[in-house]
CSV table of C-alpha atoms in Angstrom, one decimal:
chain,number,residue,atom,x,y,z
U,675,UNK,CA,33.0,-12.6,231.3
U,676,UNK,CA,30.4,-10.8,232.9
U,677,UNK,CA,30.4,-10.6,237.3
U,678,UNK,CA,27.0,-8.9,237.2
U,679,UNK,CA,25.1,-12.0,237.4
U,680,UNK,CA,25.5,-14.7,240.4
U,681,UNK,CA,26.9,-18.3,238.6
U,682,UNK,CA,24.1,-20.6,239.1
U,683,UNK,CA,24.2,-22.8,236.5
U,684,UNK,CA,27.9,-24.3,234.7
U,685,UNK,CA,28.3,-26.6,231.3
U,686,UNK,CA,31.6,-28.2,231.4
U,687,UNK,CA,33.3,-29.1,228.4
U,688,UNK,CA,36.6,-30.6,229.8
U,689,UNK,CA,36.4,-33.5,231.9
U,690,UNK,CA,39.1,-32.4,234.7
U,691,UNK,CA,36.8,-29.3,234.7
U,692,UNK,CA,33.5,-31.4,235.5
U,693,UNK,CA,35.6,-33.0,237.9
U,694,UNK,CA,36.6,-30.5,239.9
U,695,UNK,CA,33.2,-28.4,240.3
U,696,UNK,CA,31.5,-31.5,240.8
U,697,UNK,CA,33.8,-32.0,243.8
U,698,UNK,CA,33.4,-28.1,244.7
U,699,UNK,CA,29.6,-27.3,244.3
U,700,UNK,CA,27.8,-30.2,242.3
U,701,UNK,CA,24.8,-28.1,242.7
U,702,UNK,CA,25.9,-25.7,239.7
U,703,UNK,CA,26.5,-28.2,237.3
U,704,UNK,CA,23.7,-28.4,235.0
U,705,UNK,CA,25.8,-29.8,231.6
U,706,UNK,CA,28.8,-31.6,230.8
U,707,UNK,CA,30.4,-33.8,228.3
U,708,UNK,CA,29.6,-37.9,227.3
U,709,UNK,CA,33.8,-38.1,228.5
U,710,UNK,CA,33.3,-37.0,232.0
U,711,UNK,CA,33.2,-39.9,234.2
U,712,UNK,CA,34.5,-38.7,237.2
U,713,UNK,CA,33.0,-38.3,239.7
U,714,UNK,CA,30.5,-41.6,239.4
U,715,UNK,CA,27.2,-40.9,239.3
U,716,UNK,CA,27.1,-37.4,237.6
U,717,UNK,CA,23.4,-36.7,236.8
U,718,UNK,CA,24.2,-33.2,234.9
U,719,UNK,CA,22.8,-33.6,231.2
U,720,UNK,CA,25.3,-34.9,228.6
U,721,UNK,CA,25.8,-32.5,225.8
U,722,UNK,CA,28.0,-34.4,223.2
U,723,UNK,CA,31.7,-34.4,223.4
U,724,UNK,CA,34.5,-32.1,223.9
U,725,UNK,CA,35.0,-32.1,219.9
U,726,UNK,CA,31.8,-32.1,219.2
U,727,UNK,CA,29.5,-30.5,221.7
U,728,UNK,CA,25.7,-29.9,221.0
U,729,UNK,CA,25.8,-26.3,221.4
U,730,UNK,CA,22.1,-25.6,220.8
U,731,UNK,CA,21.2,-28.2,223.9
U,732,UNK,CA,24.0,-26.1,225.6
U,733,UNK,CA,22.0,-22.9,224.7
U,734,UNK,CA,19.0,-24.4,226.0
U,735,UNK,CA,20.3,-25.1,229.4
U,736,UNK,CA,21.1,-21.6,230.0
U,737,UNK,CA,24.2,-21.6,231.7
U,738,UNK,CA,25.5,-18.8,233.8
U,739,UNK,CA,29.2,-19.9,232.6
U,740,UNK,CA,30.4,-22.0,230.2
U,741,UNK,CA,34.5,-23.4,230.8
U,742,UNK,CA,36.2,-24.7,228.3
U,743,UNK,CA,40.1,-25.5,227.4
U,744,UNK,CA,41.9,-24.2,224.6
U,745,UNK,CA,43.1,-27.6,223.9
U,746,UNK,CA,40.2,-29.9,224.3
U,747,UNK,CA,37.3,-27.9,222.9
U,748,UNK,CA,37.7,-26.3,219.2
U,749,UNK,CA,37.3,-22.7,218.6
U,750,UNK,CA,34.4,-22.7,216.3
U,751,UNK,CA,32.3,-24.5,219.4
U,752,UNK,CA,33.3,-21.9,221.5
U,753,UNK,CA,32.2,-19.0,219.2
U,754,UNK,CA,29.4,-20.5,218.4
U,755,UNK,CA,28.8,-20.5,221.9
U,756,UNK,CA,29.3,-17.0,222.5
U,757,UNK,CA,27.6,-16.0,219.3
U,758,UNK,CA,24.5,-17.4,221.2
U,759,UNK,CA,24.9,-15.0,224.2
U,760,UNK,CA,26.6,-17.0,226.9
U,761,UNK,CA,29.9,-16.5,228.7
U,762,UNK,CA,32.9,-18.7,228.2
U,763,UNK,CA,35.8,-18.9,230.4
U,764,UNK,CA,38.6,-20.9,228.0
U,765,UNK,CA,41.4,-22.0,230.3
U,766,UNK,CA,45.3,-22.8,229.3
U,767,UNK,CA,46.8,-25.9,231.1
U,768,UNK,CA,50.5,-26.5,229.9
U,769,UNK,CA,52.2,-27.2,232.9
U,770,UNK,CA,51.5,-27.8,236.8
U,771,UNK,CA,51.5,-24.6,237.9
U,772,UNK,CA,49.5,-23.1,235.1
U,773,UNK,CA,46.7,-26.1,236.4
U,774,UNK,CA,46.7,-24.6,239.8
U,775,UNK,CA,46.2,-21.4,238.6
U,776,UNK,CA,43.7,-22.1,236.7
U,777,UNK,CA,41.8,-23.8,238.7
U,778,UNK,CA,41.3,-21.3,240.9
U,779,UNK,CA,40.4,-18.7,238.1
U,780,UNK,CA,37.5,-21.1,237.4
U,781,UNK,CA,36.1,-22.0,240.6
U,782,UNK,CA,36.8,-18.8,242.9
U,783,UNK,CA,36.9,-16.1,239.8
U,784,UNK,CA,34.5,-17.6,237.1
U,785,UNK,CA,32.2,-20.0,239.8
U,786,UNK,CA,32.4,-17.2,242.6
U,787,UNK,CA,33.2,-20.2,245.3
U,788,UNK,CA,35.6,-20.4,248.3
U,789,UNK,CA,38.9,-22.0,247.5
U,790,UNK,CA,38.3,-25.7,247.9
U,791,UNK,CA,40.2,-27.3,250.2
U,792,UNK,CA,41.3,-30.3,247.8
U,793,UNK,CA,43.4,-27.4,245.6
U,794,UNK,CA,45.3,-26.8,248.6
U,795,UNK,CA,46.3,-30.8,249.1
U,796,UNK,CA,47.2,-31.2,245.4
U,797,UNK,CA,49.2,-28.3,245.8
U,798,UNK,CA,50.7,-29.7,249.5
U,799,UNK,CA,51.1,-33.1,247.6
U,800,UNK,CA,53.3,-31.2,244.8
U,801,UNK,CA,55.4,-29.6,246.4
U,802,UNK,CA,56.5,-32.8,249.0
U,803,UNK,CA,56.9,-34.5,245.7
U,804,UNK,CA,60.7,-35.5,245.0
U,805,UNK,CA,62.3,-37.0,242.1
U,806,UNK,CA,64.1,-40.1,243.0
U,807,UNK,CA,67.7,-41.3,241.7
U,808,UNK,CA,68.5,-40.8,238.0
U,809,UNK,CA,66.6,-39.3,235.9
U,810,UNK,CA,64.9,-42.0,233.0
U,811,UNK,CA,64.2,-41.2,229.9
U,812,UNK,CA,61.3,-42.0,227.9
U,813,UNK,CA,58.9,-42.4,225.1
U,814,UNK,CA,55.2,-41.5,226.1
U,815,UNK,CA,52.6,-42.5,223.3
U,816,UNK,CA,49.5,-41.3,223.5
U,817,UNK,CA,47.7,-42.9,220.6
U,818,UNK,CA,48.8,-46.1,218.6
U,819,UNK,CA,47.7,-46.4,214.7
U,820,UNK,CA,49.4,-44.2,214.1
U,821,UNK,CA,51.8,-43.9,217.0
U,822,UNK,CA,51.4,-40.5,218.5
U,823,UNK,CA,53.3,-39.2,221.4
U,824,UNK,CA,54.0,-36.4,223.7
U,825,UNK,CA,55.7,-33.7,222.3
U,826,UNK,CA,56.9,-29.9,223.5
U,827,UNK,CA,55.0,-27.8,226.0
U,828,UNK,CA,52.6,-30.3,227.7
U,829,UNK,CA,51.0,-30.6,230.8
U,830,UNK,CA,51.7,-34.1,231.1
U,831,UNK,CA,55.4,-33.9,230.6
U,832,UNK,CA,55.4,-31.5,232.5
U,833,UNK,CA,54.0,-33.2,235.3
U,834,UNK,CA,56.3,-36.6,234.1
U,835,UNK,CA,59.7,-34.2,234.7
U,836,UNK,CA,58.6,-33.2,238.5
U,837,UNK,CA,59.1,-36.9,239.0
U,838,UNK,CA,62.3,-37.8,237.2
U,839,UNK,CA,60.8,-38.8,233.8
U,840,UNK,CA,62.1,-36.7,230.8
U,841,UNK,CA,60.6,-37.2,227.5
U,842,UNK,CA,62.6,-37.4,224.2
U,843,UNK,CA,60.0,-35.5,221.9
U,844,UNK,CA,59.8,-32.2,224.8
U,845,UNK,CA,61.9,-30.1,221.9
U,846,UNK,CA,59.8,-31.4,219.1
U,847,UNK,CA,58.3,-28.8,217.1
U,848,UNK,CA,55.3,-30.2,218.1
U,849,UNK,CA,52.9,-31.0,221.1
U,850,UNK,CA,51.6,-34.4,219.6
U,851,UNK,CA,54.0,-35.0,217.3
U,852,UNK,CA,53.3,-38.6,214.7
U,853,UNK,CA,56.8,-40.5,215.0
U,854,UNK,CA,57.3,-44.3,213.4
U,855,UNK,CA,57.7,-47.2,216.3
U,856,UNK,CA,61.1,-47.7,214.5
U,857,UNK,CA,62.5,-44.5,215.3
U,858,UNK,CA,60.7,-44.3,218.5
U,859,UNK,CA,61.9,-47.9,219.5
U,860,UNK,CA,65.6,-46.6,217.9
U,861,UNK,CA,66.1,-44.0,220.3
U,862,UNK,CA,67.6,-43.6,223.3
U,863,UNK,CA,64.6,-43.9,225.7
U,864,UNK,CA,65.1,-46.3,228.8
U,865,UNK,CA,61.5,-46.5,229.7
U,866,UNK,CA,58.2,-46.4,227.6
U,867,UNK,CA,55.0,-44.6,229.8
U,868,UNK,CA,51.6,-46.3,228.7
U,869,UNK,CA,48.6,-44.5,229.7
U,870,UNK,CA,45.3,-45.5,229.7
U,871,UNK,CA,44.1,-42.7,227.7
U,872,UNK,CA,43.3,-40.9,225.4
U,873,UNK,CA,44.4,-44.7,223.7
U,874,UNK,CA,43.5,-46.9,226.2
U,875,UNK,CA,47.1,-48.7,226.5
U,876,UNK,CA,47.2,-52.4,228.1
U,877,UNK,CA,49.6,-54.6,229.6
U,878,UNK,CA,48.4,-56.5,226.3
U,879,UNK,CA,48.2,-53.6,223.9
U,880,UNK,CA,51.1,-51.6,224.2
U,881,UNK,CA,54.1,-53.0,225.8
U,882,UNK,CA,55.1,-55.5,222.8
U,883,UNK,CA,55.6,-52.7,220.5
U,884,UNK,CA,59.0,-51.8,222.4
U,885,UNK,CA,61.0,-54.9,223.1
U,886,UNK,CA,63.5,-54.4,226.1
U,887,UNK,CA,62.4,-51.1,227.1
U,888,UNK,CA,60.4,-51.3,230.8
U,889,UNK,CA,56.9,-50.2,230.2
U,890,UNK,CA,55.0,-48.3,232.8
U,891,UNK,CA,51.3,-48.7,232.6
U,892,UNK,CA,50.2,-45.4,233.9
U,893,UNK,CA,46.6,-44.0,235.0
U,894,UNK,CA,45.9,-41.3,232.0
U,895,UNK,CA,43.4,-39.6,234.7
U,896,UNK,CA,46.4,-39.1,237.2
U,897,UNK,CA,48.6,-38.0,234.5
U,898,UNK,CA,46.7,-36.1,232.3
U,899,UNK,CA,43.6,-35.0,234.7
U,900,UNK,CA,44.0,-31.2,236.9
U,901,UNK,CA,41.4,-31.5,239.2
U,902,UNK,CA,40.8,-33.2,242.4
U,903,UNK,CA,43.0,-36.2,241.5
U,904,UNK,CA,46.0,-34.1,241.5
U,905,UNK,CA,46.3,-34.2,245.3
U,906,UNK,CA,47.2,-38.0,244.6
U,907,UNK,CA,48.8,-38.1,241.1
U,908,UNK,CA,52.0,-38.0,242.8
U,909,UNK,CA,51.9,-41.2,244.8
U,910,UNK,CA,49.7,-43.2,242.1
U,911,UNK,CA,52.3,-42.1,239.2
U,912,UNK,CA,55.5,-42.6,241.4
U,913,UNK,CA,54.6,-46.5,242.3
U,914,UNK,CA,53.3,-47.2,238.8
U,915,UNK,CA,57.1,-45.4,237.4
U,916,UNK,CA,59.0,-47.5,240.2
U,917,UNK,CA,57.3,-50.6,239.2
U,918,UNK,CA,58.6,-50.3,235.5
U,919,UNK,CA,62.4,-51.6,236.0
């Protein structure tokens, strides 16, 4: 990426990305994605989704920077992207620390800001954050039809094992791994985690499928999210794992 010229103008393709510019200098963001709803009230033009971005409206807002994540946004956007002249700073977020580091390469490195003050509470937040008693171990779907759950090398189980949650799929060959409700609900998982995306789990679509198991219904943007909502993720996520017993 080129430091020649000043970052005026940002298209987001990751929500947690929109997020946390919007909450650093909303002034530069002049594009993001239809799934970025936080913070309310965005007014930067939509440009598609993260799968499926309109990269000639994205051309034709003239971004400074483009940031992306090698997970959320496919390759063929991004060199399309590229191939029309613009700069694209691709981020990799497997596990807490990688977020935090990160994030600064975007906002101080790629945005050429001062180091918000919000990434220094998540990271105050993380490290007074404790795992309590046993550790429990669980089954964490992330999409239902088929049932899809969270495999090895996420940021999300990550983020589940600083709080005393291990997952039974973290050795699975791979990240999202497709695994049948009866041997998911055949293991030996004490606790199922429900977020409320990418599937929008419920306390009526979700729970039923794993009789006996505690069910924690979980906020997908505190689990899932690295931006500005990590300075409370560990409070929100520790009383919604406490109140599955």
């Amino acid at each position: 990426m080129s430091t020649r010229t000043p970052v005026r103008r940002v298209v987001s393709l990751v929500p947690s990305l929109t997020e946390a510019v919007a909450a650093t200098a909303p002034e530069l963001l002049a594009g993001a994605t239809d799934w970025c709803t936080h913070p309310p009230g965005l007014t930067a033009e939509r440009i598609g989704g993260t799968k499926n971005p309109d990269t000639a409206r994205i051309a034709a807002l003239a971004p400074d920077l483009v940031i992306a994540n090698e997970e959320e946004n496919r390759p063929s956007d991004l060199a399309a992207l590229r191939a029309a002249g613009l700069d694209v700073l691709v981020t990799e977020v497997r596990t807490l620390e990688q977020a935090f580091t990160e994030l600064e390469r975007v906002l101080v490195r790629g945005c050429g800001l001062a180091r918000p003050g919000w990434l220094d509470e998540a990271e105050a937040a993380w490290a007074d954050a404790r795992a309590g008693g046993t550790v429990r171990h669980a089954v964490v779907p992330v999409w239902r039809r088929p049932w899809m759950v969270l495999g090895r090398d996420t940021f999300a189980g990550d983020v589940l094992a600083r709080l005393g949650v291990r997952h039974l799929y973290s050795s699975h060959p791979e990240r999202y791994p497709r695994i049948p409700i009866q041997e998911l609900t055949a293991g030996e998982a004490d606790l199922v985690v429900l977020p409320d995306e990418p599937y929008r789990f419920t306390a009526d679509d979700g729970p039923e499928a794993f009789p006996g198991l505690p069910a924690a219904l979980v906020s997908g943007r505190h689990l899932t999210w690295y931006g500005p909502s990590l300075a409370e993720a560990p409070a929100v996520l520790t009383a919604a794992l406490s109140a599955a017993r």
